[in-house]
CSV table of C-alpha atoms in Angstrom, one decimal:
chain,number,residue,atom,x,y,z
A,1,UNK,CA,-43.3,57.8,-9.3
A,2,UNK,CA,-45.0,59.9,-12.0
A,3,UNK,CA,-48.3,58.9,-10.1
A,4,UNK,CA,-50.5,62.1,-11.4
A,5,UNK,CA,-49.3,62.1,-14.9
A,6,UNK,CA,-49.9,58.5,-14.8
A,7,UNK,CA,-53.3,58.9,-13.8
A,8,UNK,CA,-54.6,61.2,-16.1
A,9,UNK,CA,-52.7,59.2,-19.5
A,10,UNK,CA,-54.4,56.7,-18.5
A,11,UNK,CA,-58.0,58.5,-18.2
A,12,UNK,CA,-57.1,60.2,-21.5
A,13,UNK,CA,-56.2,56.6,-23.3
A,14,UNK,CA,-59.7,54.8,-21.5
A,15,UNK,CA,-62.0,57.7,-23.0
A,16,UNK,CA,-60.2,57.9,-26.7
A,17,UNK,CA,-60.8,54.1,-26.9
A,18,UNK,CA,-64.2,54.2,-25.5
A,19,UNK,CA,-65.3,55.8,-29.0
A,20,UNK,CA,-66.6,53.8,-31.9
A,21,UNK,CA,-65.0,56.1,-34.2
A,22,UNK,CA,-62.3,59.1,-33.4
A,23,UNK,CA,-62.9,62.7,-35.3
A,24,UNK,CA,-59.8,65.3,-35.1
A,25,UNK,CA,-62.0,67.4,-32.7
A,26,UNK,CA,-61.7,63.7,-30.6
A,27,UNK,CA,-57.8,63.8,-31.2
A,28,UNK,CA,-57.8,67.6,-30.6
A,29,UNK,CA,-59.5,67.1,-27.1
A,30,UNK,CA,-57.0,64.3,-26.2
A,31,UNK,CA,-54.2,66.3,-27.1
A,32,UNK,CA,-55.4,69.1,-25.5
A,33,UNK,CA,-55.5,67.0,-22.2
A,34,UNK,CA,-52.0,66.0,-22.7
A,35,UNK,CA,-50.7,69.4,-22.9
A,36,UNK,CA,-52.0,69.9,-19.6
A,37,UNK,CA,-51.0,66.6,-18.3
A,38,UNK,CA,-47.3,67.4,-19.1
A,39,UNK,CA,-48.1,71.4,-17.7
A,40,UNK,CA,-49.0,70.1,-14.6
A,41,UNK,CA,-46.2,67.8,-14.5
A,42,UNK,CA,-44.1,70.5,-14.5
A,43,UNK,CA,-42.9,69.7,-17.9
A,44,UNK,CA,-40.6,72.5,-20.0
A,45,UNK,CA,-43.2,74.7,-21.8
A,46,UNK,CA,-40.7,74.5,-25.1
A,47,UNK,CA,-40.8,70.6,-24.7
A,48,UNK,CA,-44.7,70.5,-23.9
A,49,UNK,CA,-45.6,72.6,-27.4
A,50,UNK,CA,-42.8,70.5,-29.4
A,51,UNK,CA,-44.6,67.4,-28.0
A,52,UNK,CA,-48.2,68.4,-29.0
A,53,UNK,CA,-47.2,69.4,-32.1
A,54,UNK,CA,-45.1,66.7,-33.4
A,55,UNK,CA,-48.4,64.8,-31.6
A,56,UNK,CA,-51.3,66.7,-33.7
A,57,UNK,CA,-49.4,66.0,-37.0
A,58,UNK,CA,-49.2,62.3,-36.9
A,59,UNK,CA,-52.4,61.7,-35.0
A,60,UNK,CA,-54.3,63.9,-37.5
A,61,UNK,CA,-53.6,61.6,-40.7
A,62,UNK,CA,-55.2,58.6,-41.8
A,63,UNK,CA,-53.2,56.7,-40.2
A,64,UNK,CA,-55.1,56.9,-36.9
A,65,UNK,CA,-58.3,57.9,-38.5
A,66,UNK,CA,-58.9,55.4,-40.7
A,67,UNK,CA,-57.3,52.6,-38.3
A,68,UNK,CA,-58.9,49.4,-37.2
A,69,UNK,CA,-58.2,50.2,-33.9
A,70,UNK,CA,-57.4,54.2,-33.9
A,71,UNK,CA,-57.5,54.3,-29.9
A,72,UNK,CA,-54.6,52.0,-30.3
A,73,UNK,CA,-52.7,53.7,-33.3
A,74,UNK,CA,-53.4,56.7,-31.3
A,75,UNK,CA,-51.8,55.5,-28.1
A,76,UNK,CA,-48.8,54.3,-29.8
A,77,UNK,CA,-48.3,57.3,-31.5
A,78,UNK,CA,-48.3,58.9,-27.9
A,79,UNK,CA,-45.7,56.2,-26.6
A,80,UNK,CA,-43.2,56.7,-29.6
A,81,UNK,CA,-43.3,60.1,-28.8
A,82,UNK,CA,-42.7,59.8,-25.0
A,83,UNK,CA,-39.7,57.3,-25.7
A,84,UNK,CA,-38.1,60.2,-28.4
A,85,UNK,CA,-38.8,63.0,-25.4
A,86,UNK,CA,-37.0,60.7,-22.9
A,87,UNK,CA,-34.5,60.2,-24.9
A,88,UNK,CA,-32.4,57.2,-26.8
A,89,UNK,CA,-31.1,54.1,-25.0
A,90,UNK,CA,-27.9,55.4,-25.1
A,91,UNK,CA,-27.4,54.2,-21.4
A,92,UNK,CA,-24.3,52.4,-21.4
A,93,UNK,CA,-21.0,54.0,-19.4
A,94,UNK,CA,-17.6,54.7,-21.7
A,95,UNK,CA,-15.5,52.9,-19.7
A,96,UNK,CA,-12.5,51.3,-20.9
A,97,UNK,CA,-11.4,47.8,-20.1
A,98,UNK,CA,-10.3,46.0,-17.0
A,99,UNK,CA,-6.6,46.3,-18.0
A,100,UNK,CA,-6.8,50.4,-17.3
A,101,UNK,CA,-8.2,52.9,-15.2
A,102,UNK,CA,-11.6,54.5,-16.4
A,103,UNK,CA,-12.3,57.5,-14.4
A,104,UNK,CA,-16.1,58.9,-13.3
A,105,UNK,CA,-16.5,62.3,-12.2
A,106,UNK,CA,-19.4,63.0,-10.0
A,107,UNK,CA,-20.9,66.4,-9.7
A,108,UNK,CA,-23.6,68.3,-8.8
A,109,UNK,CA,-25.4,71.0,-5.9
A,110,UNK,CA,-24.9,70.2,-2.6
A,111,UNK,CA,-27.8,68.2,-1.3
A,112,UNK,CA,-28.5,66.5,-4.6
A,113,UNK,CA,-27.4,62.8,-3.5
A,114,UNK,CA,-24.3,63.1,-5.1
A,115,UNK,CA,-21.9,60.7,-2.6
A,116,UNK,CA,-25.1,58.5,-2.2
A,117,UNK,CA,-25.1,58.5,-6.4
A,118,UNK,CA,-21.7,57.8,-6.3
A,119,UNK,CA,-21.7,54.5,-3.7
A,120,UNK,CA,-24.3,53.5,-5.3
A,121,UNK,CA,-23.2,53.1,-8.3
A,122,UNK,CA,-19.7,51.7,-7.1
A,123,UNK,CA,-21.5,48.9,-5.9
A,124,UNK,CA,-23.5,48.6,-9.2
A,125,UNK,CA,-20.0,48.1,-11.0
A,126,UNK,CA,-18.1,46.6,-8.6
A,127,UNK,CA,-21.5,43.6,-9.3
A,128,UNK,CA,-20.8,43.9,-13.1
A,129,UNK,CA,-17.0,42.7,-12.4
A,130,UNK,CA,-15.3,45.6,-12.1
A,131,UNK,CA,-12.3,46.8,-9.6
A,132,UNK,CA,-13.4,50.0,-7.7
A,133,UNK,CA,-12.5,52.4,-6.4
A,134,UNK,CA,-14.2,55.8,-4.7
A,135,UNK,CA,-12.3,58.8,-4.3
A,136,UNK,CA,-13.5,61.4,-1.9
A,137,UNK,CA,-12.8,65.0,-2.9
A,138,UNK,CA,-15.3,66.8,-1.7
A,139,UNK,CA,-13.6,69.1,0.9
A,140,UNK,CA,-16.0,71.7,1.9
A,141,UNK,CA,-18.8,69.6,2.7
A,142,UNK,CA,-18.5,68.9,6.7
A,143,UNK,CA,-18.3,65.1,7.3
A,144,UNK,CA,-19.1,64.4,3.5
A,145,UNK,CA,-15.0,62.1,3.7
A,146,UNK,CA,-16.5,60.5,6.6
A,147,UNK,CA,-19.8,60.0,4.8
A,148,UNK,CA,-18.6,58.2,2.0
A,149,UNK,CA,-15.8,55.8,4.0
A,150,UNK,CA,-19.1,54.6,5.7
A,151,UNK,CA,-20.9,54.1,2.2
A,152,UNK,CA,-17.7,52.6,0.9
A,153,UNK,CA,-17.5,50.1,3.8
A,154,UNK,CA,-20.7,49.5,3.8
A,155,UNK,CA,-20.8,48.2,-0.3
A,156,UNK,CA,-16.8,46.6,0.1
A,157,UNK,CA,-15.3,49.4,-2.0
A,158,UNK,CA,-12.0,51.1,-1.1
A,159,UNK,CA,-12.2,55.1,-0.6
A,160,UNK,CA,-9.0,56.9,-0.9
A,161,UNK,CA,-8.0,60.1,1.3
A,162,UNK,CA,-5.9,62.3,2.2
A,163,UNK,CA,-6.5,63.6,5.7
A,164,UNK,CA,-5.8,67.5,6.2
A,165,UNK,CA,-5.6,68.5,2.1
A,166,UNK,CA,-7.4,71.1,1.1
A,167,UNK,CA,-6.8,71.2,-2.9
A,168,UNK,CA,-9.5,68.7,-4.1
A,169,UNK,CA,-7.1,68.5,-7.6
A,170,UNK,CA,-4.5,67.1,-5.6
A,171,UNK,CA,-6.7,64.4,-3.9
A,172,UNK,CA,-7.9,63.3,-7.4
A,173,UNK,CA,-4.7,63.3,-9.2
A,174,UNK,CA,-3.4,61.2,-6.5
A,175,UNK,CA,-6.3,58.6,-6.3
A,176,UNK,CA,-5.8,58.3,-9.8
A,177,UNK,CA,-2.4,57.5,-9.3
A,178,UNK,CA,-3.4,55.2,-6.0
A,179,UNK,CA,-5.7,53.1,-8.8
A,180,UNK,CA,-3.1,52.4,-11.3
A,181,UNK,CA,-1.1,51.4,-8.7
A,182,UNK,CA,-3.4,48.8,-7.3
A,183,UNK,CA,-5.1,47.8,-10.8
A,184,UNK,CA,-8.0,49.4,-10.2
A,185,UNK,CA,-10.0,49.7,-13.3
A,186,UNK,CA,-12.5,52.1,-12.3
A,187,UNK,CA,-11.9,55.3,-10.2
A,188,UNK,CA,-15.3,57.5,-9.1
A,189,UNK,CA,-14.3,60.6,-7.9
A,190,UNK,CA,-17.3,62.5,-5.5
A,191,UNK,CA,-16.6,66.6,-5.8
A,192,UNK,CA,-18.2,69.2,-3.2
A,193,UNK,CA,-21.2,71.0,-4.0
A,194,UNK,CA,-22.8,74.2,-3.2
A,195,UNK,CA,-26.2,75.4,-2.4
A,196,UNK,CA,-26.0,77.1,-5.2
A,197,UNK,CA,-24.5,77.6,-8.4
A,198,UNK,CA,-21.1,80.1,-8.4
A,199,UNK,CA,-17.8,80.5,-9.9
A,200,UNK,CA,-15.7,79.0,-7.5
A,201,UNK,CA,-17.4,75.7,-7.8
A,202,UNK,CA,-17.2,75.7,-11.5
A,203,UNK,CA,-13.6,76.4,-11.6
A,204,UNK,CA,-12.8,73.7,-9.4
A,205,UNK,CA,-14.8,70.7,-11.1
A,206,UNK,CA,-13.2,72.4,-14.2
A,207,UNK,CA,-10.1,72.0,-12.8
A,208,UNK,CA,-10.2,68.0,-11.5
A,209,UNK,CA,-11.4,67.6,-15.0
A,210,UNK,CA,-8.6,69.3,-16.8
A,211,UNK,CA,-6.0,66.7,-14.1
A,212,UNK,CA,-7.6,63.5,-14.3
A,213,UNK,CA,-9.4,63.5,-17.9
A,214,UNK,CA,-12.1,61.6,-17.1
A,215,UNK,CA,-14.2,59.0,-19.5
A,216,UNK,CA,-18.0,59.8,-17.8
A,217,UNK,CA,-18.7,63.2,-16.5
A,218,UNK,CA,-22.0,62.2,-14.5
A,219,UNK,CA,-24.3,65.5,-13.4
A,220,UNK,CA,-26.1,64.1,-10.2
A,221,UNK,CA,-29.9,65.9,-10.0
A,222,UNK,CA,-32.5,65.9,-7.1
A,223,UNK,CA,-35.7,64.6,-9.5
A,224,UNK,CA,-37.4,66.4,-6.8
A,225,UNK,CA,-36.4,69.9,-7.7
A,226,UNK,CA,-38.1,69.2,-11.3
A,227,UNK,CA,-37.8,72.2,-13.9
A,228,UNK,CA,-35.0,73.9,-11.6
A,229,UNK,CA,-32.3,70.3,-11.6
A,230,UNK,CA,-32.7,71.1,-15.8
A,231,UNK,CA,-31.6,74.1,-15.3
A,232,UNK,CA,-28.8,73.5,-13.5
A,233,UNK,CA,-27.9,70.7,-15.6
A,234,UNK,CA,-27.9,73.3,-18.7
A,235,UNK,CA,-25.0,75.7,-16.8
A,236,UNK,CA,-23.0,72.5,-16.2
A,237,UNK,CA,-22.8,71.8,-19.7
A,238,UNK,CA,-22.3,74.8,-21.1
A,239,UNK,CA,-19.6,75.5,-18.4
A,240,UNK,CA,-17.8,72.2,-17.9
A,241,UNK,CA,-19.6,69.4,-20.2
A,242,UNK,CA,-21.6,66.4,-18.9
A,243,UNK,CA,-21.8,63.1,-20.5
A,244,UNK,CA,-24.7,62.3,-18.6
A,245,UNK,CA,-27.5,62.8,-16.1
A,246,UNK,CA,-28.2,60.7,-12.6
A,247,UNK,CA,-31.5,61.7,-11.4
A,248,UNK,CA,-32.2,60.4,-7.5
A,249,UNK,CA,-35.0,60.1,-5.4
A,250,UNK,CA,-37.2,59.2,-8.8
A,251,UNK,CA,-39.0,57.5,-6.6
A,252,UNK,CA,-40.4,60.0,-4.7
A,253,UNK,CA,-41.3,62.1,-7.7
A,254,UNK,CA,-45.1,61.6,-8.7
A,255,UNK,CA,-44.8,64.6,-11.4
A,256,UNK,CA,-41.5,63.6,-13.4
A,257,UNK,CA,-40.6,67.1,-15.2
A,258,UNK,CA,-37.3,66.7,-14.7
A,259,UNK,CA,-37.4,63.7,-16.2
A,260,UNK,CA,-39.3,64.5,-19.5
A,261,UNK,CA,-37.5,67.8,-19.6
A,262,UNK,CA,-33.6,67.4,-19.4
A,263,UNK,CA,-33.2,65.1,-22.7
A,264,UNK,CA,-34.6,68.0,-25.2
A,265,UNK,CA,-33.1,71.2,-23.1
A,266,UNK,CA,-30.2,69.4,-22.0
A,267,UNK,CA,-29.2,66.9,-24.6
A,268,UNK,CA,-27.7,64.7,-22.5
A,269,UNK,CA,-28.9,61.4,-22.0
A,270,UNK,CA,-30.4,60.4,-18.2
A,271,UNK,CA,-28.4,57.2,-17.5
A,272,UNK,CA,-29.1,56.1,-14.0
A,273,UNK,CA,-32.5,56.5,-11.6
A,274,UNK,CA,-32.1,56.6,-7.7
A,275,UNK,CA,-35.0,55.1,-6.9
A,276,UNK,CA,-34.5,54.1,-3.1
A,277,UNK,CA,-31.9,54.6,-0.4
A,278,UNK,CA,-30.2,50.5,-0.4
A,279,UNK,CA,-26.8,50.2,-2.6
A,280,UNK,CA,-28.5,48.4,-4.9
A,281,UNK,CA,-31.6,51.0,-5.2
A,282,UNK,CA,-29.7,52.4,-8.9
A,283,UNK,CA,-31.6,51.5,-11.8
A,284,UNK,CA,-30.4,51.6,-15.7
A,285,UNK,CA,-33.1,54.3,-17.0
A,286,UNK,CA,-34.3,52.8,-20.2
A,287,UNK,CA,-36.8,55.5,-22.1
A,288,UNK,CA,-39.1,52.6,-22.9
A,289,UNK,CA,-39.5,50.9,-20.1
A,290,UNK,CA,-40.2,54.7,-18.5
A,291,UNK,CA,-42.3,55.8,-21.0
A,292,UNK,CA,-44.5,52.4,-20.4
A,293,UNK,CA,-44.9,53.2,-16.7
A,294,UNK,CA,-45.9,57.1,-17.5
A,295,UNK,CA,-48.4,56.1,-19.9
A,296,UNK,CA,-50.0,53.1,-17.0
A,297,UNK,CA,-48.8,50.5,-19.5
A,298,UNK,CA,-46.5,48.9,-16.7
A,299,UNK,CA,-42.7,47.6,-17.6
A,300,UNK,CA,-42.8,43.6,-17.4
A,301,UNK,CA,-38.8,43.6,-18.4
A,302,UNK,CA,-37.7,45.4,-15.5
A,303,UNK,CA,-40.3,43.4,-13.5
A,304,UNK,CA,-39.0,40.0,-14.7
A,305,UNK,CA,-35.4,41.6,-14.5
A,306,UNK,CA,-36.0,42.3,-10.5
A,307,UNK,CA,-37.3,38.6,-10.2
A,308,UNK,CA,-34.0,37.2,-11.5
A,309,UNK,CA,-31.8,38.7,-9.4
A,310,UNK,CA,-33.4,37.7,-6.3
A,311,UNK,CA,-34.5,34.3,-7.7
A,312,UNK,CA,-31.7,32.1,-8.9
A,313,UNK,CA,-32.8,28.9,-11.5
A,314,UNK,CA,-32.0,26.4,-8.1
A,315,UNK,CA,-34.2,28.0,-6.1
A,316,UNK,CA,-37.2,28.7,-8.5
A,317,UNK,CA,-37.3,25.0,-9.1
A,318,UNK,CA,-36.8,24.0,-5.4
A,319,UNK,CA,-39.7,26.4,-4.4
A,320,UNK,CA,-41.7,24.6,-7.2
A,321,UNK,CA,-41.7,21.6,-5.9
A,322,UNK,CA,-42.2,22.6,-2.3
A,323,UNK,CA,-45.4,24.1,-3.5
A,324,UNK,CA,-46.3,20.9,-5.5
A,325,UNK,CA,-45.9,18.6,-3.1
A,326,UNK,CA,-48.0,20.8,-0.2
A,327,UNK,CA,-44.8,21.7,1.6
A,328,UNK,CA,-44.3,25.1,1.3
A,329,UNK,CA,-44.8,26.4,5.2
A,330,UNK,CA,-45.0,30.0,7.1
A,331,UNK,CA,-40.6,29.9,6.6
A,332,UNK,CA,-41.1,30.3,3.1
A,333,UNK,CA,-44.0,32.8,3.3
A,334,UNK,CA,-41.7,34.6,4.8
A,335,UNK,CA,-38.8,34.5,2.8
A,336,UNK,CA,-41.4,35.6,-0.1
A,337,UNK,CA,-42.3,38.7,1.8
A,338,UNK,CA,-38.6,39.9,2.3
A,339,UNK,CA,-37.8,39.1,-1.4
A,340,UNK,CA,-40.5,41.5,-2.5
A,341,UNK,CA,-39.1,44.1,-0.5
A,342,UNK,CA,-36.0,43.5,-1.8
A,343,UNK,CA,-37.5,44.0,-5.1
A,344,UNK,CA,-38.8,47.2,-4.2
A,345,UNK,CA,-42.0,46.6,-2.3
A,346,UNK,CA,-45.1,46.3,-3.3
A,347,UNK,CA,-46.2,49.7,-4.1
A,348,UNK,CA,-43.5,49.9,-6.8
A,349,UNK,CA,-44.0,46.6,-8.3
A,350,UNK,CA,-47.6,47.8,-9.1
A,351,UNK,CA,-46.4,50.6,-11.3
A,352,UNK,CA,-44.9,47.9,-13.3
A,353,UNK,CA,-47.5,45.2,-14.0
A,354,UNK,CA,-49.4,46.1,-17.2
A,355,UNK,CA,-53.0,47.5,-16.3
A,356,UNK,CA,-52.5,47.4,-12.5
A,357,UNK,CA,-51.7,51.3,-12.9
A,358,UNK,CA,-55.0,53.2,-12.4
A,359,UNK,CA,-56.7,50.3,-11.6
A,360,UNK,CA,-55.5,49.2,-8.0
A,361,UNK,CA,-55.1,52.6,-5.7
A,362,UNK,CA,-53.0,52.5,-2.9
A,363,UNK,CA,-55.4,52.8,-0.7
A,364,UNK,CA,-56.4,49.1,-1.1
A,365,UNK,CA,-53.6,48.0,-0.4
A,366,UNK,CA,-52.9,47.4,3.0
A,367,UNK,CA,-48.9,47.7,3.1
A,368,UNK,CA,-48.5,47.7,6.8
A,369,UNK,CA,-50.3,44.4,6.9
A,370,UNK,CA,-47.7,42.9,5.5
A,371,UNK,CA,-45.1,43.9,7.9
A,372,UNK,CA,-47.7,42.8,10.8
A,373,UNK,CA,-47.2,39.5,8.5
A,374,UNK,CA,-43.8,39.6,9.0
A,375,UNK,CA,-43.5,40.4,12.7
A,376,UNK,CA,-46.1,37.7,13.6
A,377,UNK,CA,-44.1,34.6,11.7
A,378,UNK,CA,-41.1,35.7,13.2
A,379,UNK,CA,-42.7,35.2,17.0
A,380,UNK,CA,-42.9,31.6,15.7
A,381,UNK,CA,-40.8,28.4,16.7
A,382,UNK,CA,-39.2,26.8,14.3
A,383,UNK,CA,-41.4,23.7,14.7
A,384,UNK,CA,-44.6,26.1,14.4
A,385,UNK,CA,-43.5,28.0,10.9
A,386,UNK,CA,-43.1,24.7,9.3
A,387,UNK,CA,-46.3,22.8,11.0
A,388,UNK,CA,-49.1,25.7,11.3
A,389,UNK,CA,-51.8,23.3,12.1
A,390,UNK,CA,-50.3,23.2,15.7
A,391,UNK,CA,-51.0,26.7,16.4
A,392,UNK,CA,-53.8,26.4,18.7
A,393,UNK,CA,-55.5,29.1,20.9
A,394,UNK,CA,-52.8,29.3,23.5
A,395,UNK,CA,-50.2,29.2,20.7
A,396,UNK,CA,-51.6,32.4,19.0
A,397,UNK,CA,-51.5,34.0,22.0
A,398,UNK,CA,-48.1,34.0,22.9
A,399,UNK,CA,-47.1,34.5,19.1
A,400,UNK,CA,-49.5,37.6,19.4
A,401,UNK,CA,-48.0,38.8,23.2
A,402,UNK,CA,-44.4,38.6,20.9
A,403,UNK,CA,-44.9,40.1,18.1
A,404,UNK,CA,-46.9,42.8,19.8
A,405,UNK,CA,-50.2,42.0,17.4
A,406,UNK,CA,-53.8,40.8,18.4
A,407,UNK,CA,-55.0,37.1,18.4
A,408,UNK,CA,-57.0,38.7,15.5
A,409,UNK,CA,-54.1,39.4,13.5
A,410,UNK,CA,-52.6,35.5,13.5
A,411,UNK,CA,-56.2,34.5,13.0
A,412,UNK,CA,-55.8,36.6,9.6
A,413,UNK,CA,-52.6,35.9,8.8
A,414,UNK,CA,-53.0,31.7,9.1
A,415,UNK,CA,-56.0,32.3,7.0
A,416,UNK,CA,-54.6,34.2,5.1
A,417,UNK,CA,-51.6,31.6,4.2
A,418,UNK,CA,-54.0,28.7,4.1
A,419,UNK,CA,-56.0,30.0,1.0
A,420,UNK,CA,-52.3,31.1,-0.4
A,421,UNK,CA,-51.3,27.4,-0.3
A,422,UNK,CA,-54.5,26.1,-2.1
A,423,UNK,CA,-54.2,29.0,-4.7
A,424,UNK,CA,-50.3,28.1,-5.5
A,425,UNK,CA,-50.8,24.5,-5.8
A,426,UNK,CA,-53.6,25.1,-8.3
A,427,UNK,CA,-51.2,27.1,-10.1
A,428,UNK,CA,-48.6,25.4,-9.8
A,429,UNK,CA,-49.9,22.2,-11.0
A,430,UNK,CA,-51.5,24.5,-14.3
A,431,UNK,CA,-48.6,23.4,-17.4
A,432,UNK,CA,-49.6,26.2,-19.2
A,433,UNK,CA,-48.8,28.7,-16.5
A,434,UNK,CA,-45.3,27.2,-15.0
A,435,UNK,CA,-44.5,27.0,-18.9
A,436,UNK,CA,-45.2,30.7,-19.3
A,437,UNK,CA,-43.0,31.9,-16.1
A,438,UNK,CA,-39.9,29.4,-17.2
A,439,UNK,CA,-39.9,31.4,-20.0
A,440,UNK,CA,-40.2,34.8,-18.7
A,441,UNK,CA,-37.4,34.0,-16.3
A,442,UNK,CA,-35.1,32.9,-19.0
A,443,UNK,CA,-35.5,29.0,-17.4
């Protein structure tokens, strides 16, 4: 995500702290390249000129001039700025407590992810504690009922229907009904889109509203559709009032105008990222933490955040000592390759280690190697993941035959997990180092 606009920050912050000394004509040229940066990104020409502005004025004083380290003044002054155009952390949900019904109303164009949105984030509460349940009122939509009792299965949640209604008001004043009944505490109602905006649809999100008086009016928008999703998101408020903003498939956008446009023309806060198509691929969007990754600074938190919830403090210390003690085999290889997918893949963990950004391409990295990885272990015995030494030439040849690989390939990979081992146990005997991590974890 945001990988152009990443790029060039990150050329703009390498050649403004290259200089010895920064003029304004060096501050002028910078901002200059910003401007198009955020143009390019298909950023909101209102928001782009409020940025530059508000930019020039601070970066112009002595402040930065006159700074021990004005490339660094300078690039802070940049990040402050992103984090206010983002917007505040005002992130959190107004739901009420477990002892009532909170109600989430989901809306947005046809196509914009809207039931996905709304599973996903079922599954994110229903993880926090909370009793859900999913109500499917979208009735134009062809198969979008069916759609969601699949998602709903799928993440353990409840979906109430009504088979044959046609009045979507109905269906959500009786699933709000349906959820005090049964103590649910949180009811997420999915609404039909259109393919385009129009009265009709208005009048009936309008209308659900006016029945079930909801606490979070969420506006799902495709990231994708940049400068077009903040207009769309605009006419929503004015017309029916959104307490906040989903944006999916973030991951797949590389310019992120939607994303640095909808806080100042909209002035609603973004709350929640799609950023994958797993239940659990729903991210809090923190401005910070965004604002770090745009600017090629990475986002450590959200990196140490992913590693806790696929690493428990048991399992941390049980790998530890498997690694200390030369145990660690091919099984546990494994497992580490299909936690990192877990937590996102590789590709998307680089946009979050500080300085990786810009610095390793994509190109590289060899992803597919890793699923070769992957295929070969798995064409293993039991016996051979956990003694590799035994894997002799006729060995490799039938693990290759099974996982449809060359000889070549387990050559590499036993290599490969050979030099691993020796470079884990040197770190892993290192005090400093398993000090450092503990901590990072929260161990």
């Amino acid at each position: 995500m945001f990988d152009s606009i990443s790029s060039k920050f990150s050329d703009i912050f390498r050649n403004i702290s290259g200089k010895g000394k920064i003029s304004e004509k060096n501050i002028q040229e910078a901002v200059e390249s910003i401007k198009e940066a955020l143009l390019d990104a298909d950023v909101n020409l209102r928001v782009v000129r409020r940025f530059v502005n508000s930019t020039i004025e601070e970066a112009q004083g002595e402040k930065v001039l006159k700074a021990v380290n004005p490339g660094q003044m300078f690039t802070k002054i940049v990040y402050d700025k992103m984090v206010a155009l983002l917007g505040d952390d005002d992130n959190k949900l107004a739901l009420k407590g477990k002892d009532t019904t909170s109600v989430i109303l989901m809306m947005g164009l046809q196509g914009s992810g809207k039931t996905t949105a709304s599973h996903k984030l079922a599954y994110k509460l229903k993880k926090e504690g909370r009793k859900v349940m999913l109500a499917a009122c979208d009735l134009v939509r062809p198969a979008a009922i069916t759609q969601l009792e699949i998602l709903g299965e799928k993440v353990g949640v409840p979906v109430f229907t009504i088979p044959g209604e046609k009045d979507p008001v109905k269906v959500a004043q009786a699933a709000l009904s349906r959820a005090k009944h049964d103590l649910i505490d949180t009811l997420i109602i999915d609404t039909s889109g259109r393919m385009h905006l129009d009265e009709a649809l208005m009048a009936e999100i309008t209308s659900i509203a006016k029945a079930v008086n909801p606490d979070e009016t969420l506006f799902v928008a495709d990231a994708m559709t940049g400068q077009s999703a903040v207009e769309i998101a605009k006419e929503f408020e004015e017309k029916v009032g959104i307490s906040g903003v989903i944006l999916t498939k973030f991951d797949s956008d590389t310019r992120g105008g939607a994303a640095l446009s909808l806080k100042s023309v909209v002035g609603k806060p973004i709350k929640f990222i799609g950023t994958g198509e797993k239940a659990e691929d729903l991210e809090v969007f923190h401005p910070e933490r965004i604002a770090s990754r745009i600017l090629g600074m990475g986002d450590v938190v959200s990196l140490v955040e992913k590693a806790q919830e696929q690493y428990e403090k048991d399992e941390a210390e049980k790998l530890q000592k498997k690694i200390q003690k030369d145990t660690f085999d091919l099984q546990d290889y494994l497992d580490q390759l299909e936690k990192m997918n877990k937590m996102g893949g590789a590709e998307k963990l680089i946009d979050m280690i500080p300085g990786a950004k810009g610095n390793i391409k994509e190109e590289d990295l060899d992803f597919k190697e890793l699923e070769v990885e992957k295929a070969i272990i798995k064409s293993m015995t039991k016996f051979e993941k956990s003694n590799y030494r035994i894997i002799g030439p006729s060995r490799r040849k039938r693990i290759a035959r099974g996982s449809g690989t060359s000889v070549a390939d387990v050559n590499r990979l036993l290599k490969k997990f050979e030099k691993s081992k020796l470079m884990m146990r040197k770190l892993a005997t290192n005090k400093k180092f398993q000090a450092s991590m503990l901590k990072q974890l929260g161990m």
